[in-house]
mmCIF file of C-alpha atoms and ligand atoms in Angstrom:
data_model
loop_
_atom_site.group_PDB
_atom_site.id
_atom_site.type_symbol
_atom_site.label_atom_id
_atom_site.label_comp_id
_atom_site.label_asym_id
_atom_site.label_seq_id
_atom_site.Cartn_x
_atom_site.Cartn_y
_atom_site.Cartn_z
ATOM 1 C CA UNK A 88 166.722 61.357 52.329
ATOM 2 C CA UNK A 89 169.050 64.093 52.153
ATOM 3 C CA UNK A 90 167.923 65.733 48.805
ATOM 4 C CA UNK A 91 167.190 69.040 48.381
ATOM 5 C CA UNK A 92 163.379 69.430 48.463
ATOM 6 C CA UNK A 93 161.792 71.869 45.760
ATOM 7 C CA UNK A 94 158.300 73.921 46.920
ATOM 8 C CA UNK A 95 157.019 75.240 43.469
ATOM 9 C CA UNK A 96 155.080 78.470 44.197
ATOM 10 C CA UNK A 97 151.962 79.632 43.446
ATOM 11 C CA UNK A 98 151.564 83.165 42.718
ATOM 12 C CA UNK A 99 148.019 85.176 42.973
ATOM 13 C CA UNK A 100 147.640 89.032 42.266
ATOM 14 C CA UNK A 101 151.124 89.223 42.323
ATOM 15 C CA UNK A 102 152.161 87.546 45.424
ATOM 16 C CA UNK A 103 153.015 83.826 46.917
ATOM 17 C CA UNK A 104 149.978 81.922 48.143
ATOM 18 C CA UNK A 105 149.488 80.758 51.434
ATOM 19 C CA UNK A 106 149.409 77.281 50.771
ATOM 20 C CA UNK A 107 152.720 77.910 48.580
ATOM 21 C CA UNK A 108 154.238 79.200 52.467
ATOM 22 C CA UNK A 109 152.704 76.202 53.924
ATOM 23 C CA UNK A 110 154.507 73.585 51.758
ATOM 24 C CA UNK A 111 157.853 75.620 53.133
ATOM 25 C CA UNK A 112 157.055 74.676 56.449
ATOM 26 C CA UNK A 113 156.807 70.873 55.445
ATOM 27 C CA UNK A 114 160.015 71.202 53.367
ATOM 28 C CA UNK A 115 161.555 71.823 56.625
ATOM 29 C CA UNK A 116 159.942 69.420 58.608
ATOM 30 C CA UNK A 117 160.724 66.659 56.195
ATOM 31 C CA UNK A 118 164.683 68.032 55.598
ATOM 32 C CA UNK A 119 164.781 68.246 59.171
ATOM 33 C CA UNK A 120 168.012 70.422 58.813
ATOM 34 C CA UNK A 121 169.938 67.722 56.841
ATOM 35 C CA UNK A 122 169.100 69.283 53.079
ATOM 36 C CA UNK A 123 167.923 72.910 51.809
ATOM 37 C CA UNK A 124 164.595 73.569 50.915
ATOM 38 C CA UNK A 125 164.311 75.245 47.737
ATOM 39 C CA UNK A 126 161.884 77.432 45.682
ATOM 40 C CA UNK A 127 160.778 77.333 42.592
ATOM 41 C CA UNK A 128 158.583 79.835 40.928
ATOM 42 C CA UNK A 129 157.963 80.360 37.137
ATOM 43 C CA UNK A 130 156.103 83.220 35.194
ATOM 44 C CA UNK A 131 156.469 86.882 33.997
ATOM 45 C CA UNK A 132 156.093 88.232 37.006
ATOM 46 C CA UNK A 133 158.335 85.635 38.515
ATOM 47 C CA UNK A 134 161.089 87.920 39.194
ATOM 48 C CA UNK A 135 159.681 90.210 41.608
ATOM 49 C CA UNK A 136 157.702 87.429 43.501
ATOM 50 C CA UNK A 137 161.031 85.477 43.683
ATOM 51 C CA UNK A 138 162.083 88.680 45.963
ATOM 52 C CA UNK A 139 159.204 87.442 48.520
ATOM 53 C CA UNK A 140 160.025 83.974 48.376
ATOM 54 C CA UNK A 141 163.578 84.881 49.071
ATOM 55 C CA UNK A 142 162.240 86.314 53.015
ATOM 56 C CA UNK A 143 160.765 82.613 54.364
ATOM 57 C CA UNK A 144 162.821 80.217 54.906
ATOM 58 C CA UNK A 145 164.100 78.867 52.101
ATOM 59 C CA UNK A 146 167.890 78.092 51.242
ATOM 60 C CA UNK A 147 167.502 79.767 47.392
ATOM 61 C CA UNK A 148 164.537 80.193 44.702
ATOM 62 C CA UNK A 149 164.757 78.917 41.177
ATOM 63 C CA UNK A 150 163.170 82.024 38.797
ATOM 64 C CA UNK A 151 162.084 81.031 35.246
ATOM 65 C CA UNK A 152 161.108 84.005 34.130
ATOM 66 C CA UNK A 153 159.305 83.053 31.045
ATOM 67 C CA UNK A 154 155.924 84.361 29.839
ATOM 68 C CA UNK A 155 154.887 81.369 27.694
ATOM 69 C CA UNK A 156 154.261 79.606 31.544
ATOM 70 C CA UNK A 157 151.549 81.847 32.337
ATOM 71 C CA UNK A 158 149.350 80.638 29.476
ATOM 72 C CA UNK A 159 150.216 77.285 28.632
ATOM 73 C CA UNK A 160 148.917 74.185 29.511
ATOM 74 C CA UNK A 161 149.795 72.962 33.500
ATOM 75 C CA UNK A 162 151.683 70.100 31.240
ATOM 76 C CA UNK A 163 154.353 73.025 30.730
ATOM 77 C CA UNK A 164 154.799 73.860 34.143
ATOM 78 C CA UNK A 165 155.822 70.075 35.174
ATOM 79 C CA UNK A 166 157.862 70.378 32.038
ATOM 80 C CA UNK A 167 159.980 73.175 33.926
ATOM 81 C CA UNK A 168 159.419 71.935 37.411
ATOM 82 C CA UNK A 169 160.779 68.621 36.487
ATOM 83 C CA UNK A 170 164.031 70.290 35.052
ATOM 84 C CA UNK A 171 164.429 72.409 37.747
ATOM 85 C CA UNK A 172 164.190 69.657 40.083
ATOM 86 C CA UNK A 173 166.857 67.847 37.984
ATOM 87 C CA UNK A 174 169.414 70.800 38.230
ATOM 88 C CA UNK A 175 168.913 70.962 42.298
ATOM 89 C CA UNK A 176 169.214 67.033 42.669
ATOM 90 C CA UNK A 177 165.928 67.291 44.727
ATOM 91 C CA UNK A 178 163.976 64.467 44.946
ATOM 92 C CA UNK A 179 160.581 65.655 46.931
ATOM 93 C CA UNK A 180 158.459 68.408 45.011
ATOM 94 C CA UNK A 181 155.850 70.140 47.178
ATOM 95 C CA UNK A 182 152.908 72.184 45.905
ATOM 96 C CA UNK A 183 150.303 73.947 47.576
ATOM 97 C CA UNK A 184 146.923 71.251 47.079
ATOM 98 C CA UNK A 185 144.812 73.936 45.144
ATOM 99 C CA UNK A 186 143.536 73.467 41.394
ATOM 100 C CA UNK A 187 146.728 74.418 40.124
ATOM 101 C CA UNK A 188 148.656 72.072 42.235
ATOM 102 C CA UNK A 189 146.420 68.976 42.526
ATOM 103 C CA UNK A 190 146.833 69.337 38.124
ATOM 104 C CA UNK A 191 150.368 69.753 38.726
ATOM 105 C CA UNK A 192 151.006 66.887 40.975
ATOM 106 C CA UNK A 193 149.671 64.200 38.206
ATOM 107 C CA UNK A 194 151.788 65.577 35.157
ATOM 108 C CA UNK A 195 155.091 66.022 37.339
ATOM 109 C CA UNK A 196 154.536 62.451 38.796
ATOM 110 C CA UNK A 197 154.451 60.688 35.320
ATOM 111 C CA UNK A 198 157.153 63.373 33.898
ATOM 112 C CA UNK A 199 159.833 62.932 36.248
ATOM 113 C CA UNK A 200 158.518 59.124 37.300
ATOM 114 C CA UNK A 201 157.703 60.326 41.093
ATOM 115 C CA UNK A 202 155.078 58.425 43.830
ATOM 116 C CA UNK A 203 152.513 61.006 44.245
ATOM 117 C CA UNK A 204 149.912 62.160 46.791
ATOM 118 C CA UNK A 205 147.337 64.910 46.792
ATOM 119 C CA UNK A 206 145.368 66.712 49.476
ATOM 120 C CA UNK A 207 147.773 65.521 51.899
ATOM 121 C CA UNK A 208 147.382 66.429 55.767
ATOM 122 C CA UNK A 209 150.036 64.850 57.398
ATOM 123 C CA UNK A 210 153.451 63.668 55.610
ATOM 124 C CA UNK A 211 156.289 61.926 57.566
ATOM 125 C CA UNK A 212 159.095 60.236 56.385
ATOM 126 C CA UNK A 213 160.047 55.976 57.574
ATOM 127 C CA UNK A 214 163.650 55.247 56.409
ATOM 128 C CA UNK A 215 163.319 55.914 52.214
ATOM 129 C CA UNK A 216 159.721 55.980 51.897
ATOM 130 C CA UNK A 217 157.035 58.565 53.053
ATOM 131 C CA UNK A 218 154.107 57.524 54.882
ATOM 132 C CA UNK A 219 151.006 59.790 54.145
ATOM 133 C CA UNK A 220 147.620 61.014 55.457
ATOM 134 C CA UNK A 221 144.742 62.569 53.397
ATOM 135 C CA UNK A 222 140.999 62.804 53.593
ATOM 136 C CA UNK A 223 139.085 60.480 51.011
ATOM 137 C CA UNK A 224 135.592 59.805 49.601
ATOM 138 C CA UNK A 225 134.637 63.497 50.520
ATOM 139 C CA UNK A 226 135.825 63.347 53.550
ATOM 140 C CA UNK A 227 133.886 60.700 55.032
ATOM 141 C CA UNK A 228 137.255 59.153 55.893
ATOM 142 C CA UNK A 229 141.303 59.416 56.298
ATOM 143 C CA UNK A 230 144.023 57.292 54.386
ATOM 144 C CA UNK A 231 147.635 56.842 55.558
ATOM 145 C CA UNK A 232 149.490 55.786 52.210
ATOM 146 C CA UNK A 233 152.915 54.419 52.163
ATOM 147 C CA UNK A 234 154.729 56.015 49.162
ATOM 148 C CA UNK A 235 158.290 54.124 47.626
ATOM 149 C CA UNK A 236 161.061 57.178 46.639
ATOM 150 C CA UNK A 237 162.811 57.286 45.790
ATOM 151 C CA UNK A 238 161.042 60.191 44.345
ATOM 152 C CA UNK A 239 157.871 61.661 45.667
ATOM 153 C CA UNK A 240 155.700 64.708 44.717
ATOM 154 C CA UNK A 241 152.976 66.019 47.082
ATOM 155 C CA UNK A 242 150.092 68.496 47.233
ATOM 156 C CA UNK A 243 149.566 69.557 50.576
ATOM 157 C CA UNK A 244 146.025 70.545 51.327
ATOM 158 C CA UNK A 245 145.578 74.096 52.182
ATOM 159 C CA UNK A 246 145.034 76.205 55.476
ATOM 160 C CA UNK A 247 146.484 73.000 56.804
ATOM 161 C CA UNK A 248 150.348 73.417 58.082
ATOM 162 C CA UNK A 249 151.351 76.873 59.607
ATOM 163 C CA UNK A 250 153.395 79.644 57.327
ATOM 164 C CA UNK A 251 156.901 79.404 58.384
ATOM 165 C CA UNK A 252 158.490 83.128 60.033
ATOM 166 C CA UNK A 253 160.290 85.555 57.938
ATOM 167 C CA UNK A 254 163.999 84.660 57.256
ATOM 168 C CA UNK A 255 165.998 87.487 58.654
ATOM 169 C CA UNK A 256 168.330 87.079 55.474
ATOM 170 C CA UNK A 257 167.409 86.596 52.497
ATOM 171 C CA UNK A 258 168.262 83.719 50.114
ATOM 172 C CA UNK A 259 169.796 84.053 46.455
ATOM 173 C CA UNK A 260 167.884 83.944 43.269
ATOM 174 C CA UNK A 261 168.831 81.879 40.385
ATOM 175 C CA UNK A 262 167.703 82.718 37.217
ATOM 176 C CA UNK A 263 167.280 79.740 34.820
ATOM 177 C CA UNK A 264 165.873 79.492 31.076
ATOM 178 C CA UNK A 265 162.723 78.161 29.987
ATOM 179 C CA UNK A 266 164.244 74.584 29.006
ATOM 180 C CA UNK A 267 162.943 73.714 25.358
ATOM 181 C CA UNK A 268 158.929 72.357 25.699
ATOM 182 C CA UNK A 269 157.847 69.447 23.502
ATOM 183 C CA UNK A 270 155.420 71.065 20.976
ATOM 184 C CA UNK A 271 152.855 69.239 21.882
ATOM 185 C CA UNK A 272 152.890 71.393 25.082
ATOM 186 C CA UNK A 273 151.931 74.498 23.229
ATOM 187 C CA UNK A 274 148.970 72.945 21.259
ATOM 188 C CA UNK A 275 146.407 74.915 23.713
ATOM 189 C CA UNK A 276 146.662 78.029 25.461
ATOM 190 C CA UNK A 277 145.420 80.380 27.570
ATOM 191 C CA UNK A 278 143.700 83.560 25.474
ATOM 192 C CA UNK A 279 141.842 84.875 28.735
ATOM 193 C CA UNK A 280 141.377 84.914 32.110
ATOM 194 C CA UNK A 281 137.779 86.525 34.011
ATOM 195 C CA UNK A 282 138.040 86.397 37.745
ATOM 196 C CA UNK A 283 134.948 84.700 38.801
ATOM 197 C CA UNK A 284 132.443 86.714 40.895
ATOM 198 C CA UNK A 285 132.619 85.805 44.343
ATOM 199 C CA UNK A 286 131.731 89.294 45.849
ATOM 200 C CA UNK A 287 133.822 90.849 48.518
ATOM 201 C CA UNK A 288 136.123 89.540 50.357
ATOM 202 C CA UNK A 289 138.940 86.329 49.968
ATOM 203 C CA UNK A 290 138.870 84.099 47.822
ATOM 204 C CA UNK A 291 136.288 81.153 48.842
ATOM 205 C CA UNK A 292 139.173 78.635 47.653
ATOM 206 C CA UNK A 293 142.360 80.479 49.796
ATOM 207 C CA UNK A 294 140.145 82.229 52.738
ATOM 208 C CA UNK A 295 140.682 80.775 56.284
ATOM 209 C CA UNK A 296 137.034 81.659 57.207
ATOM 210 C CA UNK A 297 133.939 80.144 55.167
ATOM 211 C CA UNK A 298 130.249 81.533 55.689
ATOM 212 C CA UNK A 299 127.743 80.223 53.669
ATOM 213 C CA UNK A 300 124.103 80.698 53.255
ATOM 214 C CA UNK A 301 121.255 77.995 52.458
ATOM 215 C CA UNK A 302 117.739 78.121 51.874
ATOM 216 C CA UNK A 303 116.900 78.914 55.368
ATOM 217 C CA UNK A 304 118.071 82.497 54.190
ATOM 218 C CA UNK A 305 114.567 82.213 52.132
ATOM 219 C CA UNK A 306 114.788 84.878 49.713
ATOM 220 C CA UNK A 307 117.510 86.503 47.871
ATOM 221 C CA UNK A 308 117.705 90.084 49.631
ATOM 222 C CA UNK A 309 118.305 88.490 52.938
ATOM 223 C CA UNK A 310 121.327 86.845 52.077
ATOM 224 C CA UNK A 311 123.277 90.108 52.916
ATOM 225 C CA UNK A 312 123.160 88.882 56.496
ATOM 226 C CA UNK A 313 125.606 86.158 55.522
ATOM 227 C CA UNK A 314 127.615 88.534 53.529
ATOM 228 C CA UNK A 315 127.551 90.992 57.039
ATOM 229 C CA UNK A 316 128.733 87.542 59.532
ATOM 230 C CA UNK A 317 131.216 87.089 56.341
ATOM 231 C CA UNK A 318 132.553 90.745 56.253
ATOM 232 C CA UNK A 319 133.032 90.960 60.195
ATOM 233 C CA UNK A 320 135.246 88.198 60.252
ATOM 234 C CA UNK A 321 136.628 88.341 57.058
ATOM 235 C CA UNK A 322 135.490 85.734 55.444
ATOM 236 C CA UNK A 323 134.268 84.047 52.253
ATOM 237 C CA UNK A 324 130.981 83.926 51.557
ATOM 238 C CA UNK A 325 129.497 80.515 50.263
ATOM 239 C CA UNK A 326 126.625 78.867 49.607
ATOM 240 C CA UNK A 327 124.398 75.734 48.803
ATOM 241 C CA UNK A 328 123.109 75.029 45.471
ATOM 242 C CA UNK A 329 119.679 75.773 46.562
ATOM 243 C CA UNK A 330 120.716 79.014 46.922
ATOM 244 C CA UNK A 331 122.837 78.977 43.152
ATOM 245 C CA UNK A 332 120.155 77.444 41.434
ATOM 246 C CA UNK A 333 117.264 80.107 42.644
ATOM 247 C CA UNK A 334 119.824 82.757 41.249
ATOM 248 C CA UNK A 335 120.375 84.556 44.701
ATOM 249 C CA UNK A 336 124.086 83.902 44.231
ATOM 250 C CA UNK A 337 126.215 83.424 41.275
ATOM 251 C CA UNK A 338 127.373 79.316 40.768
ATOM 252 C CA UNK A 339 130.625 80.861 41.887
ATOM 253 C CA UNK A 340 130.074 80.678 45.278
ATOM 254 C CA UNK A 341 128.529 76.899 45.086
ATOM 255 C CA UNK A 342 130.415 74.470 47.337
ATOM 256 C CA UNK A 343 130.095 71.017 47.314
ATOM 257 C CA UNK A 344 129.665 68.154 44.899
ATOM 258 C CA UNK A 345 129.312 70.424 41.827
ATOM 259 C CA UNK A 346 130.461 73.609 43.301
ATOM 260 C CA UNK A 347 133.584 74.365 44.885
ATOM 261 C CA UNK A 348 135.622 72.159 47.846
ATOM 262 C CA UNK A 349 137.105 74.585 50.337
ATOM 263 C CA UNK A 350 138.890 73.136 53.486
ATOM 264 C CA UNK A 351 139.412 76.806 55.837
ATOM 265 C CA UNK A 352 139.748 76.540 59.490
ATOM 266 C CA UNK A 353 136.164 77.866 59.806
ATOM 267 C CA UNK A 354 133.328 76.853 58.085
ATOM 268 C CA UNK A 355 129.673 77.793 59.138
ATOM 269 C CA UNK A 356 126.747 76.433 57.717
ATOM 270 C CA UNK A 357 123.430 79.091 58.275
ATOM 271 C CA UNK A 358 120.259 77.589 56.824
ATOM 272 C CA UNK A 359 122.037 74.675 55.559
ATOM 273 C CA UNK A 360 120.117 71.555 55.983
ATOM 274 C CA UNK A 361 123.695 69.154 55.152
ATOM 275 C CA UNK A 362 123.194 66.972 52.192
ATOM 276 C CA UNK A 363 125.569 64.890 51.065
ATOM 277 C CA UNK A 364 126.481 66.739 47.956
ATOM 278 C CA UNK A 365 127.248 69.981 50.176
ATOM 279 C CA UNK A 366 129.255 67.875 52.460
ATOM 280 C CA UNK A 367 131.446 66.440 50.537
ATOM 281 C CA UNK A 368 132.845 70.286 49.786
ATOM 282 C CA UNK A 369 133.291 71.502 53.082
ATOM 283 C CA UNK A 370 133.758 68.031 55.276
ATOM 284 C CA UNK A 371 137.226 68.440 55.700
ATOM 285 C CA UNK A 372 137.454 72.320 57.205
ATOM 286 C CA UNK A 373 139.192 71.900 60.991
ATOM 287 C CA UNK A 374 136.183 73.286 62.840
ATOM 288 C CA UNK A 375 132.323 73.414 61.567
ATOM 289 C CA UNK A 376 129.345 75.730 63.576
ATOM 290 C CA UNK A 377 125.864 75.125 61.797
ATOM 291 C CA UNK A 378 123.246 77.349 62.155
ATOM 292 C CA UNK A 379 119.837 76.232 61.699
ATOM 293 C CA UNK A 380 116.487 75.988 63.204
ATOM 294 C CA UNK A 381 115.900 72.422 62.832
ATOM 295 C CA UNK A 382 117.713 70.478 65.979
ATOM 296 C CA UNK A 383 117.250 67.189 63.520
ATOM 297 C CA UNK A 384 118.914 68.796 60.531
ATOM 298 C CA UNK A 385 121.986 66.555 59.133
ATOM 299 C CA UNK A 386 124.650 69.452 59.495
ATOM 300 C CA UNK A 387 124.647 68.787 62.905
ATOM 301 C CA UNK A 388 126.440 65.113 62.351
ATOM 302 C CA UNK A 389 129.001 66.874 61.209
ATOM 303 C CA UNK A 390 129.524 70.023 63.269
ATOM 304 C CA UNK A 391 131.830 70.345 65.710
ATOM 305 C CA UNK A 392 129.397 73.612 67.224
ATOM 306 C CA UNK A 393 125.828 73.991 66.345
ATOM 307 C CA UNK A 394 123.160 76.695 67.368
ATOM 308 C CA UNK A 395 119.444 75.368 67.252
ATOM 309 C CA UNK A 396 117.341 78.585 66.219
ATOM 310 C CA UNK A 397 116.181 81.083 63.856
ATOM 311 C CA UNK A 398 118.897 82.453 62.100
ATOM 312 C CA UNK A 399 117.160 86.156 61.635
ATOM 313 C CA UNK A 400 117.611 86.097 65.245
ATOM 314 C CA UNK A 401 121.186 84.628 65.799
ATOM 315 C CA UNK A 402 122.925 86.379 62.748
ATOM 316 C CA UNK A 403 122.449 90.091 63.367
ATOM 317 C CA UNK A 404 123.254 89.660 66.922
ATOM 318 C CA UNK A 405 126.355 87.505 66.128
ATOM 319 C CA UNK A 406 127.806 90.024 63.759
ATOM 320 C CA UNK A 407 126.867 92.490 65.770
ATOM 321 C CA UNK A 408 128.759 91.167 68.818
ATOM 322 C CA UNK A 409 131.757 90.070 66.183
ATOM 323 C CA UNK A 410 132.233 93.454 64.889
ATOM 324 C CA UNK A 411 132.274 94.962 68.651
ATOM 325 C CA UNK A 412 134.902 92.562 69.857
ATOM 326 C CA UNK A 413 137.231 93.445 66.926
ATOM 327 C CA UNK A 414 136.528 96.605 67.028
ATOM 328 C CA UNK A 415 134.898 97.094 63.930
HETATM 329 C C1 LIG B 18 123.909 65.562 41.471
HETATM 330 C C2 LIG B 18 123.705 66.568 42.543
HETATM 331 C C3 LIG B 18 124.707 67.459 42.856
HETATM 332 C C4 LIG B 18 124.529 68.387 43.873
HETATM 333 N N1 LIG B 18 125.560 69.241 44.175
HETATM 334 C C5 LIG B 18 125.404 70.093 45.220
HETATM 335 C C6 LIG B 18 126.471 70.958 45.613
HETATM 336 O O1 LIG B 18 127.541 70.989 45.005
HETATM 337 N N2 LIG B 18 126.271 71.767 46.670
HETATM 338 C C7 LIG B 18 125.096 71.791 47.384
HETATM 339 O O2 LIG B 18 124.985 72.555 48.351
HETATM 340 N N3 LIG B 18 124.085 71.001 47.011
HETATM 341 C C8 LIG B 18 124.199 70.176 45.944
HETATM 342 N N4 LIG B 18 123.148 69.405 45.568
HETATM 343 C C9 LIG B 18 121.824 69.656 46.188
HETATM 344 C C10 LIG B 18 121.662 69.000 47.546
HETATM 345 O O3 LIG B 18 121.195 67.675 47.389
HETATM 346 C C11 LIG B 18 120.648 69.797 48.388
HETATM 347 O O4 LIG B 18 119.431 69.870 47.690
HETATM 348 C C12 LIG B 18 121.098 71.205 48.734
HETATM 349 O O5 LIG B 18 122.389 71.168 49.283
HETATM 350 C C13 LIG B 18 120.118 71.799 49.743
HETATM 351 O O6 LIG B 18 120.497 73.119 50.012
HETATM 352 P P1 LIG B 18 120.109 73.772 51.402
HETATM 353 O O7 LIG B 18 120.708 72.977 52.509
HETATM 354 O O8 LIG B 18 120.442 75.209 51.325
HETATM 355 O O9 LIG B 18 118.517 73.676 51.403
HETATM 356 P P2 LIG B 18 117.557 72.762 52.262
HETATM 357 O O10 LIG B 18 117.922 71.347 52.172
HETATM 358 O O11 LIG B 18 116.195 73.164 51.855
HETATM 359 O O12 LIG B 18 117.838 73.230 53.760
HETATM 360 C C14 LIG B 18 117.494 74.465 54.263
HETATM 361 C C15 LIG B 18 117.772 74.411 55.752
HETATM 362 O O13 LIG B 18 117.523 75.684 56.306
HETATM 363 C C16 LIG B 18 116.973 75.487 57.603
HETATM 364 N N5 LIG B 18 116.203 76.687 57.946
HETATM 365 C C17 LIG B 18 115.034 77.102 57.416
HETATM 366 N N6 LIG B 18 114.654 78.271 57.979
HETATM 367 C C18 LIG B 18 115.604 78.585 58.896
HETATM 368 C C19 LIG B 18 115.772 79.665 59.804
HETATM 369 N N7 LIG B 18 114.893 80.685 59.853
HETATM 370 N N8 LIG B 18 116.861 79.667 60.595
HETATM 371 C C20 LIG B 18 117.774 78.662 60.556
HETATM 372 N N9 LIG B 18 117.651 77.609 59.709
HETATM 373 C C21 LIG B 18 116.595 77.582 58.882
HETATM 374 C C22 LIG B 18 116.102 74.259 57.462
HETATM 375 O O14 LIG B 18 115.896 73.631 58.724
HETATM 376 C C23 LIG B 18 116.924 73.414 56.521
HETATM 377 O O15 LIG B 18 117.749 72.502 57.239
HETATM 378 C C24 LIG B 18 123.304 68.452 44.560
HETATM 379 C C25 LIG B 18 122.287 67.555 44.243
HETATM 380 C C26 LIG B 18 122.480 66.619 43.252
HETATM 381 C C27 LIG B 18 121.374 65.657 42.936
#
């Protein structure tokens, strides 16, 4: 394999994702010096975000600086993606494993006839095929997958790989057209987009940090005390559906089975009891700490760090402590 690889980006409020800087890093490990890694990044605002992508690591950046991509259909994207892997001769794509790039990685598969992977942890390449690890069924267990080239295109789950350094030179930009899109492409578009409320903070989907309340938080107005643990460490704030469906909390901040899956480095559970449904959106974060006052509670299985007690008691004092150690 000695291809160029192609990391399509992901751009939010105006900048590249994390997980988009994350499939860099795997570029390189998987080119291991013998092929460039390449960007790709499509969009109105394309141009100026091609400027960032230019500063980490990668050998040039493919702009298509087309507004039609920023409402059509995903379907579009692979259109372009697919060409633009065809003009570098690569023959990985990597995306970044969130919504838009676990879509992406279906339509680009069929659309430039690729083996294809999503949520992937661990990626490493055996002669001409690539041998992969994800998480399946929730979670509750890993699969290593052997995947024949001699194309492949992979989602890498996020907060998973590290961000690769700044490049102390930056790389060229090549500006490409929009190649032509089957009609059928433009059928359904976009006519708005509403941020979803998910209160302060990051993003439940990109932040590193997860805190998220349950009914042990028993009413409504206390659930500020998650909110406070969240703020000090600058986190998301979550939450069960017990908590959703009495109305303390929008749906938007739902995780699990019919809320959101989030996968951060940190995830704590306070007043969580660790049902099924809630595990399966949070099984796969690196380390779990459950709060909760019941030692026999079924979070526990899972965590990697539990505290058995009352969280009224545990959550003032641990913000309080978190906020004096950074210094906030
Ligand atoms: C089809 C379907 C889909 C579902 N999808 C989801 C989903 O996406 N996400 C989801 O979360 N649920 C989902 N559920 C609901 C799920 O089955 C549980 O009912 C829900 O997760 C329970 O939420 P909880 O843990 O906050 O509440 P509970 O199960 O009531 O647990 C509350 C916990 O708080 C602890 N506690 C109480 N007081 C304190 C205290 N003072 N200090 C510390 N701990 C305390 C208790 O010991 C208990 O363990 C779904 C259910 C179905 C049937």
């Amino acid at each position: 394999m000695t291809a160029p690889i192609l990391v399509v980006g992901e751009v939010q409020a105006g900048h590249l994702t994390s997980p988009t800087l994350e499939c860099i890093t795997v570029g390189q490990h998987l080119a291991a010096g013998q092929a460039p890694v390449i960007g790709f990044v499509a969009g109105s605002s394309a141009r100026s975000v091609a400027d960032e992508f230019s500063h980490v690591g990668v050998a040039r950046v493919v702009v298509v600086t087309d507004a039609t991509l920023d409402t059509a259909l995903v379907a579009a994207t692979a259109h372009a993606v697919a060409a633009a892997a065809e003009r570098v001769g690569a023959d990985t794509v990597l995306v970044g494993g969130t919504t838009f790039g676990r879509e992406l990685v279906g339509r680009l598969a069929i659309r430039w006839n690729a083996s294809a992977a999503s949520s992937v942890t661990e990626v490493r390449k055996e002669g001409d095929a690539l041998h992969v690890r994800r998480p399946i069924f929730g979670g509750r267990a890993t699969e290593t997958r052997r995947l024949d080239g001699p194309r492949f295109v992979l989602a890498l789950r996020p907060h998973t790989f590290p961000v690769p350094p700044d490049a102390a030179v930056p790389s060229n930009i090549e500006e490409v057209p929009l190649p032509s899109l089957p009609p059928g492409l433009l059928v359904a578009r976009r006519t708005a987009l509403e941020p979803t409320s998910e209160g302060v903070g990051p993003s439940l989907g990109d932040a590193s940090i997860v805190v998220s309340g349950g009914r042990g938080v028993r009413t409504a107005e206390n659930f500020h005390l998650v909110e406070e643990l969240a703020a000090a460490l600058g986190a998301a704030v979550g939450a069960s559906r017990a908590v959703t469906d009495a109305g303390w909390r929008p749906s938007s901040f739902q995780v699990g089975q019919t809320g959101r899956s989030v996968s951060p480095q940190l995830y704590i559970a306070v007043g969580i009891s660790g049902a099924i449904q809630h595990l399966v959106g949070m099984l796969s974060s690196r380390v779990i700490v459950a709060i909760n006052s019941d030692a026999s509670a079924p979070i526990f299985r899972v965590a990697d760090y539990g505290i058995v007690g009352d969280l009224f008691q545990i959550l003032p004092a641990l913000t309080a402590e978190i906020r004096r150690v950074r210094g906030l």
